[in-house]
Structures are given as structure tokens and as C-alpha cells.
Short mmCIF file of C-alpha atoms in Angstrom, two decimals:
data_model
loop_
_atom_site.label_atom_id
_atom_site.label_comp_id
_atom_site.label_asym_id
_atom_site.label_seq_id
_atom_site.Cartn_x
_atom_site.Cartn_y
_atom_site.Cartn_z
CA UNK A 1036 0.83 7.92 -18.95
CA UNK A 1037 3.74 7.36 -16.60
CA UNK A 1038 6.66 7.11 -19.08
CA UNK A 1039 9.20 4.35 -18.79
CA UNK A 1040 12.62 5.45 -17.55
CA UNK A 1041 14.26 2.02 -17.56
CA UNK A 1042 15.78 0.99 -20.89
CA UNK A 1043 14.81 -2.60 -20.07
CA UNK A 1044 11.18 -1.58 -20.59
CA UNK A 1045 9.39 -1.20 -23.90
CA UNK A 1046 8.87 2.49 -24.70
CA UNK A 1047 7.18 2.12 -28.09
CA UNK A 1048 5.82 -0.71 -30.20
CA UNK A 1049 4.97 -0.80 -33.91
CA UNK A 1050 3.13 -3.77 -35.44
CA UNK A 1051 1.85 -4.18 -38.99
CA UNK A 1052 0.06 -7.06 -40.66
CA UNK A 1053 -0.39 -9.31 -37.61
CA UNK A 1054 -3.77 -11.02 -37.16
CA UNK A 1055 -6.38 -8.27 -36.66
CA UNK A 1056 -3.67 -5.61 -36.30
CA UNK A 1057 -3.21 -3.98 -39.70
CA UNK A 1058 -1.18 -1.14 -38.22
CA UNK A 1059 -0.29 -0.11 -34.67
CA UNK A 1060 2.15 2.52 -33.42
CA UNK A 1061 1.78 2.85 -29.67
CA UNK A 1062 3.80 4.57 -26.92
CA UNK A 1063 4.11 2.32 -23.88
CA UNK A 1064 4.19 3.38 -20.25
CA UNK A 1065 4.91 1.68 -16.95
CA UNK A 1066 1.26 0.60 -16.69
CA UNK A 1067 -0.73 -0.28 -19.80
CA UNK A 1068 -4.37 -1.38 -19.51
CA UNK A 1069 -6.08 -2.44 -22.73
CA UNK A 1070 -9.87 -2.11 -22.77
CA UNK A 1071 -12.21 -3.03 -25.58
CA UNK A 1072 -15.11 -5.17 -26.74
CA UNK A 1073 -14.90 -8.88 -27.47
CA UNK A 1074 -13.06 -9.44 -30.73
CA UNK A 1075 -11.56 -5.94 -30.85
CA UNK A 1076 -7.99 -7.27 -30.79
CA UNK A 1077 -6.83 -7.07 -27.17
CA UNK A 1078 -5.86 -10.75 -27.06
CA UNK A 1079 -4.08 -10.44 -30.41
CA UNK A 1080 -1.97 -7.63 -28.98
CA UNK A 1081 -1.13 -9.77 -25.94
CA UNK A 1082 -0.38 -12.79 -28.15
CA UNK A 1083 2.17 -10.74 -30.09
CA UNK A 1084 4.43 -10.83 -27.04
CA UNK A 1085 4.17 -14.63 -27.07
CA UNK A 1086 5.17 -14.53 -30.73
CA UNK A 1087 8.28 -12.51 -29.86
CA UNK A 1088 9.21 -15.02 -27.15
CA UNK A 1089 8.76 -17.84 -29.65
CA UNK A 1090 10.88 -16.05 -32.26
CA UNK A 1091 13.71 -15.45 -29.78
CA UNK A 1092 13.53 -19.09 -28.70
CA UNK A 1093 14.05 -20.25 -32.32
CA UNK A 1094 10.62 -21.91 -32.46
CA UNK A 1095 8.97 -19.77 -35.13
CA UNK A 1096 8.45 -22.58 -37.63
CA UNK A 1097 7.07 -24.85 -34.93
CA UNK A 1098 4.52 -22.17 -34.02
CA UNK A 1099 3.58 -21.53 -37.65
CA UNK A 1100 3.01 -25.25 -38.15
CA UNK A 1101 0.87 -25.59 -35.03
CA UNK A 1102 -1.19 -22.55 -36.02
CA UNK A 1103 -1.94 -24.07 -39.42
CA UNK A 1104 0.37 -21.98 -41.56
CA UNK A 1105 1.22 -18.30 -42.15
CA UNK A 1106 -2.34 -17.27 -43.03
CA UNK A 1107 -3.39 -17.45 -39.36
CA UNK A 1108 -0.70 -14.92 -38.41
CA UNK A 1109 -1.04 -12.49 -41.33
CA UNK A 1110 -3.77 -9.83 -41.39
CA UNK A 1111 -6.57 -11.34 -43.51
CA UNK A 1112 -4.09 -13.98 -44.74
CA UNK A 1113 -1.44 -13.69 -47.43
CA UNK A 1114 -4.11 -12.73 -49.98
CA UNK A 1115 -4.21 -9.27 -48.40
CA UNK A 1116 -0.97 -9.06 -46.40
CA UNK A 1117 2.37 -9.85 -48.00
CA UNK A 1118 4.36 -9.69 -44.78
CA UNK A 1119 4.10 -8.72 -41.12
CA UNK A 1120 6.59 -6.49 -39.34
CA UNK A 1121 7.41 -4.99 -35.98
CA UNK A 1122 9.67 -2.42 -34.36
CA UNK A 1123 10.31 -2.62 -30.62
CA UNK A 1124 11.86 0.42 -28.92
CA UNK A 1125 13.77 0.32 -25.63
CA UNK A 1126 14.73 3.94 -25.10
CA UNK A 1127 17.23 4.77 -27.85
CA UNK A 1128 17.76 1.18 -28.99
CA UNK A 1129 15.53 -1.47 -30.48
CA UNK A 1130 14.84 -4.54 -32.58
CA UNK A 1131 12.86 -4.87 -35.79
CA UNK A 1132 11.96 -7.60 -38.22
CA UNK A 1133 9.75 -8.51 -41.16
CA UNK A 1134 8.29 -11.99 -41.75
CA UNK A 1135 6.85 -13.20 -45.05
CA UNK A 1136 5.14 -16.44 -46.03
CA UNK A 1137 6.75 -19.03 -48.30
CA UNK A 1138 5.21 -21.42 -50.80
CA UNK A 1139 5.82 -24.35 -48.45
CA UNK A 1140 3.76 -22.72 -45.66
CA UNK A 1141 6.65 -21.47 -43.56
CA UNK A 1142 7.58 -17.95 -42.56
CA UNK A 1143 10.90 -16.46 -43.52
CA UNK A 1144 12.72 -13.39 -42.26
CA UNK A 1145 12.44 -10.80 -44.98
CA UNK A 1146 14.58 -8.57 -42.79
CA UNK A 1147 15.94 -8.58 -39.24
CA UNK A 1148 18.01 -5.87 -37.57
CA UNK A 1149 18.92 -4.01 -34.41
CA UNK A 1150 18.88 -0.22 -34.30
CA UNK A 1151 20.06 2.65 -32.13
CA UNK A 1152 19.99 6.45 -32.21
CA UNK A 1153 23.76 6.67 -32.07
CA UNK A 1154 24.98 3.58 -33.91
CA UNK A 1155 22.20 3.39 -36.51
CA UNK A 1156 20.94 0.09 -37.92
CA UNK A 1157 22.87 -3.14 -37.44
CA UNK A 1158 21.68 -5.46 -40.21
CA UNK A 1159 21.31 -9.10 -39.20
CA UNK A 1160 20.21 -10.31 -42.60
CA UNK A 1161 17.34 -11.88 -44.52
CA UNK A 1162 16.26 -15.24 -45.90
CA UNK A 1163 16.62 -17.17 -42.63
CA UNK A 1164 13.83 -19.13 -40.98
CA UNK A 1165 14.74 -18.63 -37.31
CA UNK A 1166 15.99 -15.49 -35.58
CA UNK A 1167 19.71 -14.78 -35.74
CA UNK A 1168 19.68 -11.87 -33.29
CA UNK A 1169 21.41 -13.79 -30.50
CA UNK A 1170 24.33 -14.64 -32.78
CA UNK A 1171 25.34 -10.99 -33.16
CA UNK A 1172 27.12 -9.49 -30.17
CA UNK A 1173 26.77 -5.72 -30.25
CA UNK A 1174 26.14 -3.03 -27.67
CA UNK A 1175 22.55 -2.73 -28.91
CA UNK A 1176 22.02 -6.46 -28.62
CA UNK A 1177 23.35 -6.47 -25.08
CA UNK A 1178 20.63 -3.97 -24.14
CA UNK A 1179 17.60 -5.16 -26.11
CA UNK A 1180 17.82 -8.96 -26.15
CA UNK A 1181 17.94 -9.48 -22.35
CA UNK A 1182 14.99 -7.10 -21.97
CA UNK A 1183 12.84 -9.11 -24.40
CA UNK A 1184 13.88 -12.41 -22.84
CA UNK A 1185 12.66 -11.13 -19.46
CA UNK A 1186 9.08 -10.69 -20.68
CA UNK A 1187 6.58 -13.16 -19.29
CA UNK A 1188 3.04 -13.59 -20.64
CA UNK A 1189 0.75 -15.17 -18.04
CA UNK A 1190 -2.50 -16.94 -18.86
CA UNK A 1191 -4.46 -18.36 -15.92
CA UNK A 1192 -7.79 -19.05 -17.64
CA UNK A 1193 -7.66 -22.84 -17.31
CA UNK A 1194 -8.78 -23.91 -13.84
CA UNK A 1195 -10.51 -27.11 -14.95
CA UNK A 1196 -9.83 -30.46 -13.29
CA UNK A 1197 -7.19 -31.15 -15.92
CA UNK A 1198 -5.43 -27.78 -15.47
CA UNK A 1199 -1.69 -28.23 -15.04
CA UNK A 1200 -1.64 -26.13 -11.87
CA UNK A 1201 -3.68 -28.88 -10.16
CA UNK A 1202 -1.42 -31.75 -11.24
CA UNK A 1203 1.71 -33.14 -9.62
CA UNK A 1204 4.97 -31.70 -10.93
CA UNK A 1205 8.66 -31.89 -10.16
CA UNK A 1206 9.57 -30.26 -6.86
CA UNK A 1207 12.76 -28.77 -8.35
CA UNK A 1208 10.84 -26.99 -11.15
CA UNK A 1209 11.03 -23.74 -9.22
CA UNK A 1210 13.32 -21.24 -10.96
CA UNK A 1211 10.33 -19.10 -11.94
CA UNK A 1212 6.54 -19.36 -12.02
CA UNK A 1213 5.52 -20.79 -15.38
CA UNK A 1214 3.18 -18.88 -17.66
CA UNK A 1215 0.19 -21.13 -16.87
CA UNK A 1216 1.14 -21.57 -13.21
CA UNK A 1217 1.84 -25.28 -13.74
CA UNK A 1218 4.63 -25.31 -11.12
CA UNK A 1219 2.85 -23.16 -8.52
CA UNK A 1220 3.33 -25.63 -5.65
CA UNK A 1221 7.07 -26.05 -6.33
CA UNK A 1222 7.55 -22.29 -6.66
CA UNK A 1223 5.65 -21.56 -3.42
CA UNK A 1224 7.66 -24.29 -1.68
CA UNK A 1225 10.87 -22.48 -2.67
CA UNK A 1226 9.51 -19.16 -1.41
CA UNK A 1227 8.42 -20.75 1.86
CA UNK A 1228 11.91 -22.15 2.46
CA UNK A 1229 14.09 -19.31 1.18
CA UNK A 1230 11.91 -16.15 1.11
CA UNK A 1231 9.57 -16.45 4.11
CA UNK A 1232 8.72 -12.72 4.19
CA UNK A 1233 7.46 -12.75 0.63
CA UNK A 1234 5.68 -16.04 1.25
CA UNK A 1235 3.82 -14.62 4.28
CA UNK A 1236 2.88 -11.52 2.31
CA UNK A 1237 1.31 -13.73 -0.35
CA UNK A 1238 -0.62 -15.66 2.32
CA UNK A 1239 -1.93 -12.48 3.98
CA UNK A 1240 -2.99 -11.04 0.63
CA UNK A 1241 -4.88 -14.22 -0.26
CA UNK A 1242 -6.63 -14.07 3.13
CA UNK A 1243 -7.85 -10.56 2.31
CA UNK A 1244 -10.07 -11.98 -0.45
CA UNK A 1245 -10.52 -15.52 0.94
CA UNK A 1246 -10.76 -15.18 4.76
CA UNK A 1247 -11.24 -18.94 5.16
CA UNK A 1248 -7.79 -19.64 3.69
CA UNK A 1249 -5.18 -20.72 6.23
CA UNK A 1250 -1.96 -21.69 4.49
CA UNK A 1251 -0.50 -23.89 1.79
CA UNK A 1252 0.34 -27.45 2.77
CA UNK A 1253 3.57 -27.90 0.85
CA UNK A 1254 5.28 -31.29 0.91
CA UNK A 1255 6.61 -33.85 -1.52
CA UNK A 1256 4.06 -36.45 -2.61
CA UNK A 1257 3.97 -39.61 -0.45
CA UNK A 1258 4.72 -41.87 -3.42
CA UNK A 1259 7.60 -39.89 -4.89
CA UNK A 1260 9.78 -37.38 -3.04
CA UNK A 1261 10.73 -35.71 -6.34
CA UNK A 1262 7.18 -34.46 -6.95
CA UNK A 1263 4.79 -32.03 -5.30
CA UNK A 1264 1.12 -31.09 -5.66
CA UNK A 1265 -0.73 -27.96 -4.57
CA UNK A 1266 -2.52 -28.46 -1.25
CA UNK A 1267 -3.92 -26.01 1.29
CA UNK A 1268 -5.64 -25.81 4.66
CA UNK A 1269 -8.45 -23.73 6.11
CA UNK A 1270 -7.83 -21.41 9.05
CA UNK A 1271 -7.44 -23.24 12.35
CA UNK A 1272 -7.64 -26.60 10.58
CA UNK A 1273 -4.88 -29.07 9.71
CA UNK A 1274 -6.66 -31.24 7.14
CA UNK A 1275 -5.13 -30.58 3.70
CA UNK A 1276 -7.36 -29.98 0.68
CA UNK A 1277 -6.45 -30.38 -2.98
CA UNK A 1278 -6.38 -27.45 -5.40
CA UNK A 1279 -9.56 -28.83 -6.98
CA UNK A 1280 -11.40 -27.75 -3.81
CA UNK A 1281 -10.55 -24.10 -4.38
CA UNK A 1282 -13.00 -22.02 -6.38
CA UNK A 1283 -11.81 -20.95 -9.83
CA UNK A 1284 -11.64 -17.32 -8.74
CA UNK A 1285 -9.66 -18.08 -5.58
CA UNK A 1286 -7.14 -20.19 -7.50
CA UNK A 1287 -6.68 -17.47 -10.11
CA UNK A 1288 -6.18 -14.86 -7.40
CA UNK A 1289 -3.56 -17.07 -5.73
CA UNK A 1290 -1.68 -17.25 -9.03
CA UNK A 1291 -1.92 -13.50 -9.59
CA UNK A 1292 -0.82 -12.67 -6.05
CA UNK A 1293 2.17 -14.98 -6.44
CA UNK A 1294 3.19 -13.27 -9.69
CA UNK A 1295 2.86 -9.75 -8.31
CA UNK A 1296 4.34 -10.36 -4.84
CA UNK A 1297 7.25 -12.68 -5.67
CA UNK A 1298 10.78 -11.59 -4.66
CA UNK A 1299 12.31 -8.83 -6.73
CA UNK A 1300 15.09 -11.01 -8.17
CA UNK A 1301 12.49 -13.47 -9.54
CA UNK A 1302 10.30 -10.80 -11.13
CA UNK A 1303 10.06 -10.67 -14.93
CA UNK A 1304 11.15 -7.43 -16.54
CA UNK A 1305 7.66 -7.00 -17.98
CA UNK A 1306 4.51 -8.75 -16.74
CA UNK A 1307 1.81 -9.34 -19.34
CA UNK A 1308 -1.58 -10.78 -18.33
CA UNK A 1309 -4.70 -11.38 -20.43
CA UNK A 1310 -7.93 -10.61 -18.50
CA UNK A 1311 -6.61 -11.04 -14.93
CA UNK A 1312 -10.05 -10.25 -13.47
CA UNK A 1313 -11.64 -13.44 -14.80
CA UNK A 1314 -13.79 -15.07 -12.10
CA UNK A 1315 -12.85 -12.59 -9.36
CA UNK A 1316 -15.23 -11.00 -6.84
CA UNK A 1317 -15.38 -7.16 -7.09
CA UNK A 1318 -13.47 -6.81 -3.81
CA UNK A 1319 -10.77 -9.17 -5.08
CA UNK A 1320 -10.56 -7.03 -8.23
CA UNK A 1321 -9.89 -3.95 -6.09
CA UNK A 1322 -7.11 -5.76 -4.21
CA UNK A 1323 -5.68 -6.99 -7.53
CA UNK A 1324 -5.62 -3.43 -8.89
CA UNK A 1325 -3.57 -2.33 -5.89
CA UNK A 1326 -1.07 -5.14 -6.50
CA UNK A 1327 -0.81 -4.22 -10.17
CA UNK A 1328 -0.24 -0.52 -9.47
CA UNK A 1329 2.36 -1.28 -6.83
CA UNK A 1330 4.24 -3.68 -9.14
CA UNK A 1331 4.22 -1.07 -11.93
CA UNK A 1332 6.45 1.19 -9.83
CA UNK A 1333 9.41 -1.04 -10.75
CA UNK A 1334 8.16 -3.27 -13.56
CA UNK A 1335 6.29 -2.72 -16.78
CA UNK A 1336 2.76 -4.11 -16.63
CA UNK A 1337 0.60 -4.83 -19.68
CA UNK A 1338 -2.90 -6.21 -19.09
CA UNK A 1339 -6.15 -6.50 -21.00
CA UNK A 1340 -9.51 -6.30 -19.28
CA UNK A 1341 -13.27 -6.17 -19.77
CA UNK A 1342 -13.93 -5.32 -16.12
CA UNK A 1343 -15.52 -1.96 -15.29
CA UNK A 1344 -14.50 -2.50 -11.64
CA UNK A 1345 -10.85 -2.93 -12.61
CA UNK A 1346 -10.88 0.07 -14.96
CA UNK A 1347 -12.23 2.23 -12.12
CA UNK A 1348 -9.03 1.63 -10.15
CA UNK A 1349 -6.70 3.15 -12.77
CA UNK A 1350 -6.00 6.59 -14.21
CA UNK A 1351 -7.16 7.58 -17.68
CA UNK A 1352 -3.53 7.86 -18.82
CA UNK A 1353 -3.05 4.15 -18.06
CA UNK A 1354 -5.77 3.06 -20.50
CA UNK A 1355 -5.40 1.97 -24.12
CA UNK A 1356 -8.75 1.80 -25.94
CA UNK A 1357 -8.96 -1.00 -28.50
CA UNK A 1358 -11.63 -0.74 -31.21
CA UNK A 1359 -12.21 -2.40 -34.55
CA UNK A 1360 -12.77 -0.45 -37.73
CA UNK A 1361 -13.29 -2.12 -41.11
CA UNK A 1362 -11.87 -5.37 -39.75
CA UNK A 1363 -8.70 -3.84 -38.29
CA UNK A 1364 -7.87 -3.24 -34.64
CA UNK A 1365 -7.11 0.34 -33.59
CA UNK A 1366 -5.27 1.39 -30.43
CA UNK A 1367 -5.64 4.77 -28.73
CA UNK A 1368 -4.16 6.00 -25.45
CA UNK A 1369 -6.45 8.17 -23.37
CA UNK A 1370 -5.52 11.62 -22.10
CA UNK A 1371 -6.55 12.53 -18.55
CA UNK A 1372 -6.72 16.26 -19.27
CA UNK A 1373 -9.21 15.78 -22.12
CA UNK A 1374 -11.47 13.81 -19.77
CA UNK A 1375 -10.99 15.94 -16.64
CA UNK A 1376 -14.44 17.60 -16.79
CA UNK A 1377 -16.20 14.25 -17.29
CA UNK A 1378 -14.19 12.68 -14.45
CA UNK A 1379 -15.50 15.28 -12.01
CA UNK A 1380 -18.92 13.59 -12.22
CA UNK A 1381 -18.24 10.07 -13.48
CA UNK A 1382 -15.77 7.27 -12.89
CA UNK A 1383 -13.69 5.91 -15.76
CA UNK A 1384 -15.77 2.74 -15.76
CA UNK A 1385 -18.99 4.74 -16.07
CA UNK A 1386 -17.56 6.72 -19.00
CA UNK A 1387 -16.58 3.44 -20.64
CA UNK A 1388 -20.07 1.99 -20.12
CA UNK A 1389 -21.56 5.15 -21.66
CA UNK A 1390 -19.26 4.60 -24.68
CA UNK A 1391 -17.57 7.96 -24.16
CA UNK A 1392 -14.13 6.36 -24.24
CA UNK A 1393 -14.68 3.92 -27.09
CA UNK A 1394 -13.89 0.25 -26.68
CA UNK A 1395 -17.55 -0.86 -26.66
CA UNK A 1396 -19.36 -3.12 -29.14
CA UNK A 1397 -20.27 -1.32 -32.36
CA UNK A 1398 -22.87 -2.21 -34.95
#
């Protein structure tokens, strides 16, 4: 594992009592690739970062209500789990909290605090229903809160006709690429106008996996100059096509390339993606792996995957094996040295398929 050296990056995460995760204490590196069978808990681990974003945005109760109450968030419901908790470490500093259910189906902070090796714990309090961490200005807060706010969890699974990425959207919605890519056209339009080098790099990378692709056709909609919709052209053609005429895999790769090749000052502190390989050709997966590894040189990357092809592109130290034992998700980092003899004859993906790493369906 390549350890994090930037205090903006998560160096360790502890989770207890959340969904399938009864207990997790995991060191985090620059590149973190979760592998495991369906239902093992990879998506629950990824969703925890969305929970943190929701908590920091003071929308915890809204989320709890939409999810159907606290039981959906607690490990085997409140009958088994009294409260959920987490500790997030950023070098020497961090943030921790405990959430418990209430009789009126809300979740309340049983405890919330910041902590540091030098200053110790800074107690924020208990009994509140939305996070109070941003109301306390301390040196620890100045380090940890901005880091957590710079996380972005991307989810590009929806490429149906009704997917937001295919719809018109405001042309000035371009500060950052949204988590579902809904403002892709507006964001690309900004890059085309103000960051042409990055824009051309995105185009050339797309052409590596889709040789027919020419360019994006970025313009305001004819009926309303305040809106834009994703359009594109084939090579040596000038007739624009809608996003609906891209294959699902090509559209997802476009979104991923845009995330991983955007200008440095737009980049999230940590990039978190659930199953980025979905719908991609094996060659596109290889190109994607290169983009991920390159981005991890400066940014923390957390992904989950079920792709043997993608796993083959990484080192053993990058992998986190997710299994399920007695209804609870377990998380284990691999060690390259322990696998060195096996890796002389087999690829990581082959070892995974042979169930020598774990992370395969179990009876």
C-alpha cells in the first residue's frame, strides 16, 4: 500500500454498526480497490462516504426519512445495534461521531468530536440532530472539515433514456462535475473555453477506446441560450448526435475520463467510484486503470470493482478484499510479499478467480 502523505487524505477509517458493516478498522492508502462478491458490502462501504457528505451538509434527518428510518442504516436494525459510530483519521487529526435511533424514527448524535495527537479530543457535544462540527473553529477543524468536504462520490450507473446526463441543464452549472454527471455538457463547455489542453486530452483519451468519436458539439440549446445538452460528432463528420446515440459503455467512459483528467484545481480531494468498469470493453478497462493510477499520484482514489481485468492492472497492496461472515462484512488489505510466489506464475485476477485472495461467493 502506498501510504498517504497528504493530511487532506484519509489515512484510517473505523466504522461500527453501519448496514452490513458490524466493525471495520482499515488503513487507507493513495489507491484503494475494493474487491468482493455481490452482497459482500463493497457498496455499503462506498455509501458511507455519501453518509458523511450528507451529515456535513446538515441533511441527516432528510436522509434517514428517505431511507425509511434508522433501521436501514443500523447493522441488523436497532434490535441488534444500539448505535453506529465512525472515526476518520487524517494524519494526526480526525473526526468521530456516534449516531443512535430515537423513538420518533430519527437519528441523534450520541457524541460528536474532533481529535488530534497533540491537542487531544475537542468535544462538540451530544443530543443534536444535525452535525455541529462546522460551528466550532479550531485548528483540528480547519484541517479535517475541508478535507471531508472535498470528497466526491461518483455513480455513473444510470445511462437510460431518462438519465440526467442526457437531459438539458443550465449552461452555468459548471463549477464541478456532479456526482451523477448531470451537468457533463456544461462542465465540458467550460473546459473547452477555459482549459483547452485538458479538454483535448479528454477527447484524445475517449478516441483511444472509441475511435469513431470526433468531438463534442457544445452549444446552447436553440430554444433557450441558458441551457445546454450533450451532443457529439463522429470523426470527419459535422452532423451532431445526441447522447442517447452513444453506447452505455462509451458514455460511462466519457464521464470517467472527464473526472480523472479534469484540471487540477477542479479535482476533488478524494475520488470515490462504485464499479467504474460497468459496461466497458476490456481495452477500455485497461485505459481506465491507467487513468486511475495516474490520478492516485496526487489524489486519493477509492473504487469498488468486480472486474478481473481491472484487478489485473493494480498491485496486490492496492486491493482490499471484502467478504461476508455471519452476516457481517469484513475488510482485509492484501500484502504483496505474502503473495509474491503466487504472482510469479499467476496474475492477481487469476488468484482472485481461484479464490486464493478471498472476495468470492461463499456457500
